[in-house]
Amino acid sequence: MSAIRYSGDETLNIDTNLNLHPYFTNRTPKEWSLADFIDLHPHLPEEYVRGLHTISNHKGQPAGLKSFAKNAWLYFKSEYGTLEIMKEQATRLSSNTADTIKEQSFAQELTNIVHHQQQQQPHFSALGWLPSHWTSGNVDLVKLFRDFQQSQATKPYSLSKDGIADLTDGGEFTSYLNDRFEPGELDAWETCLELNMDKDLELLMSDILRPHTTHKEMIEAARSDASESDFSLYLGHVLAGYERFFRLQRSAAMPNERQLFTDLIVAALDGPLAQHDLTLRLFEVPVKGNSWRKNVGRDPLSDKTVPARMADAVVESPTGLQLLIVETAHLDGRATTKKTASDRWKIARALRDTWLLNVREAISDEKKPSDVVVFGLQLFGIEAHLFALDFVGVHRLYHIGKAKIPVAESTLPVLMPRLLSLMSAAADQIKLKCDQYDKAEELTRKEQRLFSQILQRFNATSTTPPNPNKKKKKKDIVALSDV
């Protein structure tokens, strides 16, 4: 196959030798007509792979068209790719590009393919391990969510775009249900996971802390009792972090986000995890599911690897499965409403990526994944919110626990027992999911192929909507990274 040679960057010349379409190799760039090319190959994605690859690497094309072609090519190159960025750029090209005949035709054809692909709803009833029904009484909540999903199509930050039903307090689908049904008429949370909080643990902590009024007295009481129980030793480690926190409060320096997270939360979370041999990885930890989604289908020898989104902390099983994603904002009350909403949106999408990867890993390990759940911990202001994400025909995001974070000596005896009980219950639940994974029924080779095929019907998590207020550098015109 012949190659088109370009002036300038030789790496483009090498890259374009890989997979060119004859339509472009047999014509000069001036003779290229996207409308003619589309007419020759209507609704044939495999034909676009080579054509789009050529367009995206040709320096003579408008920047917007090159970016559009690049992302479309990456989609068609991978059956797991997302079509959302194609829709966004198709709309922009159709309205803003001067060369309307070629660009509008190209954009319209790919938009048609987008809608054709999205109309194909996955059928999960073939999988006994994957619930496909979600009802409350006679109400089909999956169907109700699909109706809600269509109504949110124009909202770029709606989690419903990624098939996530947001059932958190104040979540978009929660508000939708509350508007449609009377209180008590519908229980959308009936089959949701529930967290078992250890009330005895809370009483034990209260007995140690309540007789004392200062932090110094509390930590001395915990340390003096350390020889009697592992729990007292754990409480002593948590209070030691608070000792640093209170010293820092007396200085003129403003504590940063990482310092507060380390002093107030790390010991509280890591103690119960250590008992279950679970790993807590801290500070700018790559989310594996996000990395997989961004780079699947890319040629590692010729395509640039897109970095994963980073989480503030991640809990992993001994086999490397990520089961808890942590996002933290200012734990001193300075977290803005926008930051809080942004972190929740990030957690939800990271959990969906993680859920899909964990299911894929289970199938790869010839294990039958059932009751797959991943967890998210959001810390902001003086609050800790624990979420779960599961699947019942759609992904559901919902609260399973909340606690206040004590940031004053007077609140330690009141709030600390609940916070540590939440962290302990979260660790127990993560351990339970690890055990379920280890004991999962084995798949036959036939089942493995079937499950892999059906798993491919899940659309990839969408890319982050472009920020109109953010100025991009020239080199970022065709950037493909997202949050």
Coordinates of C-alpha atoms in Angstrom, one line a residue:
M1 CA 0.0 0.0 0.0
S2 CA 1.4 3.4 -0.9
A3 CA 2.0 6.1 1.6
I4 CA 1.3 9.8 1.6
R5 CA 4.4 11.8 2.5
Y6 CA 4.1 15.0 4.5
S7 CA 6.6 17.8 5.1
G8 CA 7.5 18.6 8.6
D9 CA 7.3 16.0 11.4
E10 CA 8.7 12.7 10.2
T11 CA 6.9 10.8 12.9
L12 CA 3.7 11.5 11.1
N13 CA 5.1 10.0 8.0
I14 CA 6.0 6.8 9.8
D15 CA 2.6 6.7 11.5
T16 CA 0.6 7.2 8.3
N17 CA 2.3 4.2 6.7
L18 CA 0.4 2.0 9.2
N19 CA -3.2 1.9 8.0
L20 CA -4.1 4.1 5.0
H21 CA -7.3 3.8 3.0
P22 CA -6.9 3.5 -0.8
Y23 CA -9.2 6.4 -1.4
F24 CA -6.7 8.8 0.0
T25 CA -3.5 7.1 -1.3
N26 CA -4.9 7.3 -4.9
R27 CA -5.7 11.0 -4.8
T28 CA -3.9 14.1 -3.9
P29 CA -5.2 16.0 -0.8
K30 CA -6.8 18.6 -3.0
E31 CA -9.0 15.9 -4.5
W32 CA -10.1 14.5 -1.2
S33 CA -13.9 14.8 -0.7
L34 CA -15.3 13.6 2.6
A35 CA -18.8 13.6 1.2
D36 CA -17.7 11.3 -1.7
F37 CA -15.8 9.1 0.8
I38 CA -18.8 8.7 3.0
D39 CA -21.1 8.0 0.0
L40 CA -18.7 5.2 -1.0
H41 CA -18.8 3.6 2.5
P42 CA -22.0 4.4 4.3
H43 CA -22.3 3.0 7.8
L44 CA -19.2 0.8 7.6
P45 CA -17.0 1.7 10.6
E46 CA -14.3 -0.6 9.6
E47 CA -13.8 1.5 6.4
Y48 CA -13.5 4.6 8.4
V49 CA -10.5 3.3 10.4
R50 CA -8.0 3.9 7.7
G51 CA -9.7 7.0 6.3
L52 CA -9.9 8.8 9.6
H53 CA -6.3 7.9 10.4
T54 CA -5.2 9.6 7.3
I55 CA -7.3 12.8 7.9
S56 CA -6.2 13.1 11.5
N57 CA -2.5 13.2 10.6
H58 CA -2.7 15.5 7.6
K59 CA -1.4 19.0 8.5
G60 CA -3.4 20.7 5.7
Q61 CA -6.8 20.0 7.3
P62 CA -8.6 22.5 9.7
A63 CA -7.6 21.9 13.3
G64 CA -11.2 21.2 14.3
L65 CA -11.6 18.6 11.6
K66 CA -8.3 16.9 12.5
S67 CA -9.3 16.7 16.2
F68 CA -12.7 15.3 15.2
A69 CA -11.2 12.7 12.9
K70 CA -8.6 11.7 15.4
N71 CA -11.1 10.9 18.1
A72 CA -13.4 9.2 15.7
W73 CA -10.6 7.1 14.5
L74 CA -9.7 6.0 18.0
Y75 CA -13.3 5.0 18.6
F76 CA -13.5 2.9 15.5
K77 CA -10.2 1.4 16.2
S78 CA -11.6 0.1 19.5
E79 CA -15.0 -1.4 20.1
Y80 CA -14.9 0.0 23.6
G81 CA -14.5 3.6 22.6
T82 CA -16.8 6.4 23.5
L83 CA -18.9 8.4 21.0
E84 CA -19.6 11.4 23.2
I85 CA -16.7 13.5 22.0
M86 CA -17.8 12.8 18.4
K87 CA -21.2 14.1 19.1
E88 CA -19.8 17.3 20.7
Q89 CA -17.5 18.0 17.9
A90 CA -20.0 17.1 15.2
T91 CA -22.3 19.8 16.6
R92 CA -19.5 22.3 16.7
L93 CA -18.3 21.6 13.2
S94 CA -21.7 21.8 11.7
S95 CA -22.3 25.2 13.1
N96 CA -18.9 26.9 13.2
T97 CA -16.8 25.6 10.3
A98 CA -16.6 27.7 7.2
D99 CA -16.0 24.8 4.8
T100 CA -19.6 23.6 5.3
I101 CA -20.1 21.1 2.5
K102 CA -17.3 18.7 3.5
E103 CA -17.3 19.1 7.2
Q104 CA -21.0 19.1 7.7
S105 CA -21.4 16.0 5.6
F106 CA -18.7 14.3 7.6
A107 CA -20.1 15.4 10.9
Q108 CA -23.7 14.4 10.0
E109 CA -22.7 10.9 8.8
L110 CA -20.7 10.1 12.0
T111 CA -23.6 11.6 14.1
N112 CA -25.9 9.1 12.4
I113 CA -23.6 6.3 13.3
V114 CA -23.5 7.6 16.9
H115 CA -27.3 7.4 17.2
H116 CA -27.4 4.0 15.5
Q117 CA -24.9 2.6 18.0
Q118 CA -26.6 4.2 21.0
Q119 CA -30.0 2.7 20.1
Q120 CA -28.6 -0.8 20.7
Q121 CA -29.6 -1.5 24.3
P122 CA -27.6 -4.3 25.9
H123 CA -29.4 -7.5 27.0
F124 CA -28.1 -8.8 30.2
S125 CA -30.7 -11.5 30.9
A126 CA -28.3 -14.1 29.5
L127 CA -26.1 -13.6 32.5
G128 CA -27.3 -15.2 35.7
W129 CA -24.6 -13.4 37.7
L130 CA -25.6 -9.9 36.5
P131 CA -28.9 -8.6 37.7
S132 CA -31.0 -7.0 35.0
H133 CA -34.1 -6.0 36.9
W134 CA -34.8 -3.2 39.3
T135 CA -38.3 -2.8 40.5
S136 CA -40.3 -1.4 43.4
G137 CA -43.8 -2.8 43.6
N138 CA -45.1 -2.6 40.1
V139 CA -42.8 0.1 39.0
D140 CA -40.0 -0.8 36.6
L141 CA -37.2 1.5 37.8
V142 CA -34.9 0.6 34.9
K143 CA -37.5 1.8 32.4
L144 CA -38.1 4.9 34.5
F145 CA -34.4 5.6 34.5
R146 CA -34.2 5.2 30.7
D147 CA -36.9 7.9 30.4
F148 CA -35.1 10.1 32.8
Q149 CA -31.8 9.5 30.9
Q150 CA -33.4 10.8 27.6
S151 CA -34.6 13.9 29.4
Q152 CA -31.1 14.7 30.5
A153 CA -29.4 14.3 27.1
T154 CA -28.5 18.0 26.7
K155 CA -26.9 18.3 30.2
P156 CA -23.2 17.6 29.9
Y157 CA -22.6 16.8 33.5
S158 CA -25.5 14.5 34.1
L159 CA -24.4 11.1 35.4
S160 CA -27.3 9.5 33.5
K161 CA -25.2 10.0 30.4
D162 CA -23.0 7.1 31.6
G163 CA -25.9 5.0 32.8
I164 CA -25.5 5.9 36.5
A165 CA -28.7 6.4 38.5
D166 CA -27.6 8.9 41.2
L167 CA -29.5 7.9 44.3
T168 CA -27.4 9.9 46.7
D169 CA -29.0 12.5 48.9
G170 CA -29.9 15.4 46.6
G171 CA -28.8 13.3 43.5
E172 CA -30.5 14.0 40.2
F173 CA -32.4 10.7 40.0
T174 CA -33.4 10.9 43.6
S175 CA -34.9 14.4 42.9
Y176 CA -36.7 13.0 39.8
L177 CA -38.3 10.2 41.8
N178 CA -39.3 12.5 44.7
D179 CA -41.1 14.7 42.2
R180 CA -43.0 11.8 40.6
F181 CA -44.0 9.8 43.7
E182 CA -45.5 10.6 47.1
P183 CA -43.4 9.8 50.2
G184 CA -43.6 6.1 51.0
E185 CA -45.1 5.3 47.6
L186 CA -41.8 4.0 46.1
D187 CA -38.7 2.4 47.7
A188 CA -35.9 2.7 45.1
W189 CA -33.3 1.7 47.7
E190 CA -35.0 -1.6 48.7
T191 CA -32.3 -3.8 47.2
C192 CA -29.3 -1.5 47.9
L193 CA -26.4 -2.6 50.1
E194 CA -26.6 -1.7 53.8
L195 CA -23.7 -1.1 56.0
N196 CA -23.6 -2.8 59.4
M197 CA -22.3 -0.2 61.9
D198 CA -20.8 -1.7 65.1
K199 CA -22.8 -0.1 68.0
D200 CA -20.7 -1.9 70.6
L201 CA -17.6 -0.4 69.1
E202 CA -19.1 3.1 69.4
L203 CA -20.0 2.5 73.0
L204 CA -16.5 1.3 73.8
M205 CA -15.0 4.4 72.3
S206 CA -17.5 6.6 74.1
D207 CA -16.5 5.0 77.4
I208 CA -12.9 5.8 76.9
L209 CA -13.3 9.4 75.6
R210 CA -16.3 10.9 77.4
P211 CA -14.8 11.1 80.9
H212 CA -12.2 13.6 79.6
T213 CA -12.4 17.1 78.3
T214 CA -9.1 17.7 76.6
H215 CA -7.3 15.9 73.8
K216 CA -4.3 15.4 76.0
E217 CA -6.3 13.5 78.6
M218 CA -8.0 11.4 75.9
I219 CA -4.8 10.3 74.2
E220 CA -3.3 9.4 77.6
A221 CA -6.4 7.3 78.4
A222 CA -6.2 5.5 75.1
R223 CA -2.5 4.8 75.5
S224 CA -2.8 3.6 79.1
D225 CA -5.4 1.1 77.9
A226 CA -3.4 0.0 74.9
S227 CA -2.1 -3.2 76.5
E228 CA -5.7 -4.4 77.1
S229 CA -7.0 -4.3 73.5
D230 CA -6.0 -3.8 69.9
F231 CA -8.8 -1.3 69.6
S232 CA -7.3 1.0 72.3
L233 CA -4.0 0.9 70.3
Y234 CA -5.9 1.8 67.2
L235 CA -7.6 4.7 68.9
G236 CA -4.3 5.9 70.2
H237 CA -2.9 6.1 66.7
V238 CA -5.9 8.1 65.5
L239 CA -5.6 10.5 68.3
A240 CA -1.9 10.9 67.6
G241 CA -2.8 12.4 64.2
Y242 CA -5.1 14.8 66.0
E243 CA -2.2 15.8 68.2
R244 CA -0.4 17.0 65.1
F245 CA -3.6 18.7 63.8
F246 CA -4.1 20.7 67.0
R247 CA -0.5 21.8 67.2
L248 CA -0.8 23.0 63.6
Q249 CA -3.9 24.9 64.4
R250 CA -2.0 26.9 67.0
S251 CA 0.5 28.1 64.3
A252 CA 0.1 30.8 61.8
A253 CA 0.5 28.5 58.9
M254 CA -2.6 27.4 56.9
P255 CA -2.7 23.5 56.7
N256 CA -3.0 22.2 53.2
E257 CA -5.4 19.5 52.0
R258 CA -2.9 16.6 52.1
Q259 CA -1.8 17.5 55.7
L260 CA -5.3 17.5 57.0
F261 CA -6.1 14.3 55.2
T262 CA -3.0 12.6 56.7
D263 CA -3.7 13.9 60.3
L264 CA -7.4 13.4 60.5
I265 CA -8.3 10.4 58.2
V266 CA -5.4 8.2 57.3
A267 CA -4.9 6.4 60.6
A268 CA -8.7 6.1 61.1
L269 CA -9.0 4.4 57.7
D270 CA -5.8 2.4 57.6
G271 CA -6.3 0.7 61.0
P272 CA -9.3 -1.5 60.1
L273 CA -7.8 -2.1 56.6
A274 CA -4.6 -3.4 58.0
Q275 CA -6.5 -6.0 60.0
H276 CA -7.9 -7.4 56.8
D277 CA -4.5 -7.2 54.9
L278 CA -5.9 -4.5 52.5
T279 CA -3.6 -1.9 51.0
L280 CA -4.2 1.8 51.4
R281 CA -2.3 3.7 48.7
L282 CA -2.0 7.4 49.2
F283 CA -1.7 10.6 47.2
E284 CA -2.1 10.8 43.4
V285 CA -2.9 7.2 42.9
P286 CA -3.8 6.2 39.3
V287 CA -7.3 4.8 38.9
K288 CA -6.7 1.6 36.9
G289 CA -10.2 1.4 35.4
N290 CA -9.8 4.9 34.1
S291 CA -6.4 4.2 32.6
W292 CA -7.8 1.1 30.9
R293 CA -10.7 3.0 29.4
K294 CA -8.5 5.8 28.0
N295 CA -5.9 3.5 26.5
V296 CA -7.8 0.5 25.2
G297 CA -7.3 0.0 21.5
R298 CA -4.2 2.2 21.3
D299 CA -1.1 0.8 19.7
P300 CA 1.5 1.0 22.5
L301 CA 4.2 1.2 19.8
S302 CA 2.8 4.2 17.9
D303 CA 0.2 5.9 20.1
K304 CA 0.8 8.1 23.1
T305 CA -0.4 6.6 26.4
V306 CA -3.0 8.8 28.1
P307 CA -2.4 9.2 31.8
A308 CA -5.1 8.0 34.2
R309 CA -7.0 10.2 36.5
M310 CA -5.5 10.3 39.9
A311 CA -7.3 9.7 43.2
D312 CA -6.3 11.0 46.6
A313 CA -6.2 7.5 47.9
V314 CA -7.2 4.0 46.8
V315 CA -7.8 0.7 48.7
E316 CA -6.6 -2.4 46.9
S317 CA -7.1 -6.1 47.5
P318 CA -4.0 -8.4 47.9
T319 CA -4.5 -9.3 44.2
G320 CA -4.5 -5.7 43.1
L321 CA -8.2 -5.1 42.6
Q322 CA -9.2 -1.5 43.4
L323 CA -12.2 -1.5 45.6
L324 CA -12.4 2.0 47.2
I325 CA -11.7 5.4 45.6
V326 CA -11.1 8.3 47.9
E327 CA -11.5 12.0 47.1
T328 CA -10.8 14.7 49.7
A329 CA -11.4 18.4 49.7
H330 CA -10.5 20.9 52.4
L331 CA -11.3 19.3 55.8
D332 CA -11.4 22.7 57.5
G333 CA -14.7 23.9 56.2
R334 CA -13.3 25.7 53.2
A335 CA -14.5 23.3 50.5
T336 CA -16.7 25.1 48.0
T337 CA -20.0 23.8 46.8
K338 CA -18.5 23.5 43.3
K339 CA -15.5 21.5 44.5
T340 CA -17.8 19.2 46.4
A341 CA -20.0 18.6 43.4
S342 CA -17.0 18.1 41.1
D343 CA -15.5 15.5 43.4
R344 CA -18.7 13.5 43.6
W345 CA -19.0 13.6 39.8
K346 CA -15.4 12.4 39.5
I347 CA -15.9 9.6 42.1
A348 CA -19.0 8.3 40.3
R349 CA -17.3 8.0 37.0
A350 CA -14.1 6.5 38.5
L351 CA -16.3 3.9 40.3
R352 CA -18.0 3.0 37.0
D353 CA -14.6 2.6 35.3
T354 CA -13.4 0.5 38.2
W355 CA -16.5 -1.7 38.3
L356 CA -16.1 -2.5 34.6
L357 CA -12.4 -3.3 35.0
N358 CA -13.0 -5.5 38.0
V359 CA -15.7 -7.5 36.2
R360 CA -13.4 -7.8 33.2
E361 CA -10.5 -9.0 35.4
A362 CA -12.8 -11.6 37.0
I363 CA -13.8 -12.9 33.6
S364 CA -10.1 -13.0 32.6
D365 CA -9.3 -15.0 35.7
E366 CA -12.1 -17.4 34.8
K367 CA -14.2 -16.4 37.8
K368 CA -17.9 -15.8 37.6
P369 CA -18.4 -12.2 39.0
S370 CA -21.6 -11.8 41.1
D371 CA -22.8 -9.1 43.3
V372 CA -20.0 -6.8 42.1
V373 CA -19.8 -3.6 44.2
V374 CA -17.2 -0.9 44.4
F375 CA -17.0 1.9 47.0
G376 CA -16.2 5.6 47.1
L377 CA -15.3 7.8 50.1
Q378 CA -15.7 11.5 49.7
L379 CA -14.3 13.8 52.4
F380 CA -15.1 17.5 52.4
G381 CA -15.7 20.2 55.0
I382 CA -16.2 18.2 58.1
E383 CA -18.1 15.3 56.6
A384 CA -17.3 11.8 55.4
H385 CA -19.6 10.2 52.8
L386 CA -19.3 6.5 51.9
F387 CA -20.9 5.5 48.6
A388 CA -21.5 2.2 46.8
L389 CA -21.9 1.6 43.1
D390 CA -23.5 -1.6 41.9
F391 CA -25.5 -2.8 38.8
V392 CA -29.1 -3.9 38.4
G393 CA -29.7 -3.2 34.7
V394 CA -28.3 0.2 35.3
H395 CA -25.5 1.4 37.6
R396 CA -26.7 2.8 40.9
L397 CA -24.7 5.2 43.1
Y398 CA -26.0 5.6 46.6
H399 CA -25.0 6.4 50.2
I400 CA -24.3 3.6 52.6
G401 CA -22.8 5.7 55.4
K402 CA -22.0 9.2 56.7
A403 CA -20.2 10.7 59.6
K404 CA -19.0 14.0 60.9
I405 CA -15.2 14.6 61.2
P406 CA -14.3 16.1 64.6
V407 CA -12.1 19.1 64.3
A408 CA -12.3 20.5 67.8
E409 CA -11.5 19.0 71.2
S410 CA -15.0 19.4 72.4
T411 CA -16.4 17.3 69.6
L412 CA -14.0 14.3 69.9
P413 CA -16.1 12.3 72.4
V414 CA -19.3 12.9 70.4
L415 CA -18.2 12.5 66.8
M416 CA -15.1 10.2 66.9
P417 CA -17.0 7.0 67.8
R418 CA -19.3 7.3 64.7
L419 CA -16.4 8.1 62.4
L420 CA -14.2 5.1 63.4
S421 CA -17.3 2.9 63.3
L422 CA -17.9 4.0 59.7
M423 CA -14.3 3.3 58.7
S424 CA -14.4 -0.1 60.4
A425 CA -17.7 -1.1 58.7
A426 CA -16.3 0.1 55.3
A427 CA -13.2 -2.1 55.8
D428 CA -15.4 -5.1 56.7
Q429 CA -17.5 -4.6 53.6
I430 CA -14.4 -4.4 51.3
K431 CA -13.0 -7.5 52.9
L432 CA -16.3 -9.3 52.2
K433 CA -16.1 -8.4 48.5
C434 CA -12.5 -9.7 48.4
D435 CA -13.7 -13.0 49.9
Q436 CA -16.5 -13.3 47.4
Y437 CA -14.1 -12.7 44.5
D438 CA -11.7 -15.4 45.8
K439 CA -14.5 -17.9 46.3
A440 CA -16.3 -17.1 43.0
E441 CA -17.5 -20.0 40.8
E442 CA -15.2 -20.9 38.0
L443 CA -16.1 -20.2 34.4
T444 CA -15.9 -22.7 31.5
R445 CA -14.2 -21.4 28.4
K446 CA -17.5 -21.2 26.7
E447 CA -19.0 -19.1 29.5
Q448 CA -15.9 -16.9 29.5
R449 CA -16.3 -16.1 25.8
L450 CA -20.0 -15.4 26.3
F451 CA -19.5 -13.1 29.3
S452 CA -16.8 -11.2 27.5
Q453 CA -19.0 -10.6 24.5
I454 CA -21.9 -9.3 26.6
L455 CA -19.6 -7.2 28.7
Q456 CA -18.5 -5.4 25.5
R457 CA -22.0 -4.0 25.2
F458 CA -21.4 -1.6 28.0
N459 CA -20.6 1.8 26.6
A460 CA -17.4 3.3 27.9
T461 CA -17.6 6.1 30.4
S462 CA -17.9 9.4 28.5
T463 CA -15.1 11.9 28.2
T464 CA -15.1 15.1 30.3
P465 CA -17.2 17.9 28.7
P466 CA -15.0 20.7 27.4
N467 CA -14.7 23.8 29.7
P468 CA -15.6 26.8 27.6
N469 CA -13.9 29.1 30.1
K470 CA -10.6 27.3 29.9
K471 CA -8.1 28.4 27.3
K472 CA -6.2 25.6 25.7
K473 CA -2.7 25.8 24.4
K474 CA -2.1 25.2 20.7
K475 CA -0.5 21.8 21.3
D476 CA -3.6 20.6 23.1
I477 CA -5.9 21.0 20.1
V478 CA -6.1 17.3 19.6
A479 CA -5.6 16.3 23.3
L480 CA -7.6 13.3 24.2
S481 CA -7.1 13.2 28.0
D482 CA -10.2 13.5 30.2
V483 CA -11.0 13.4 33.9

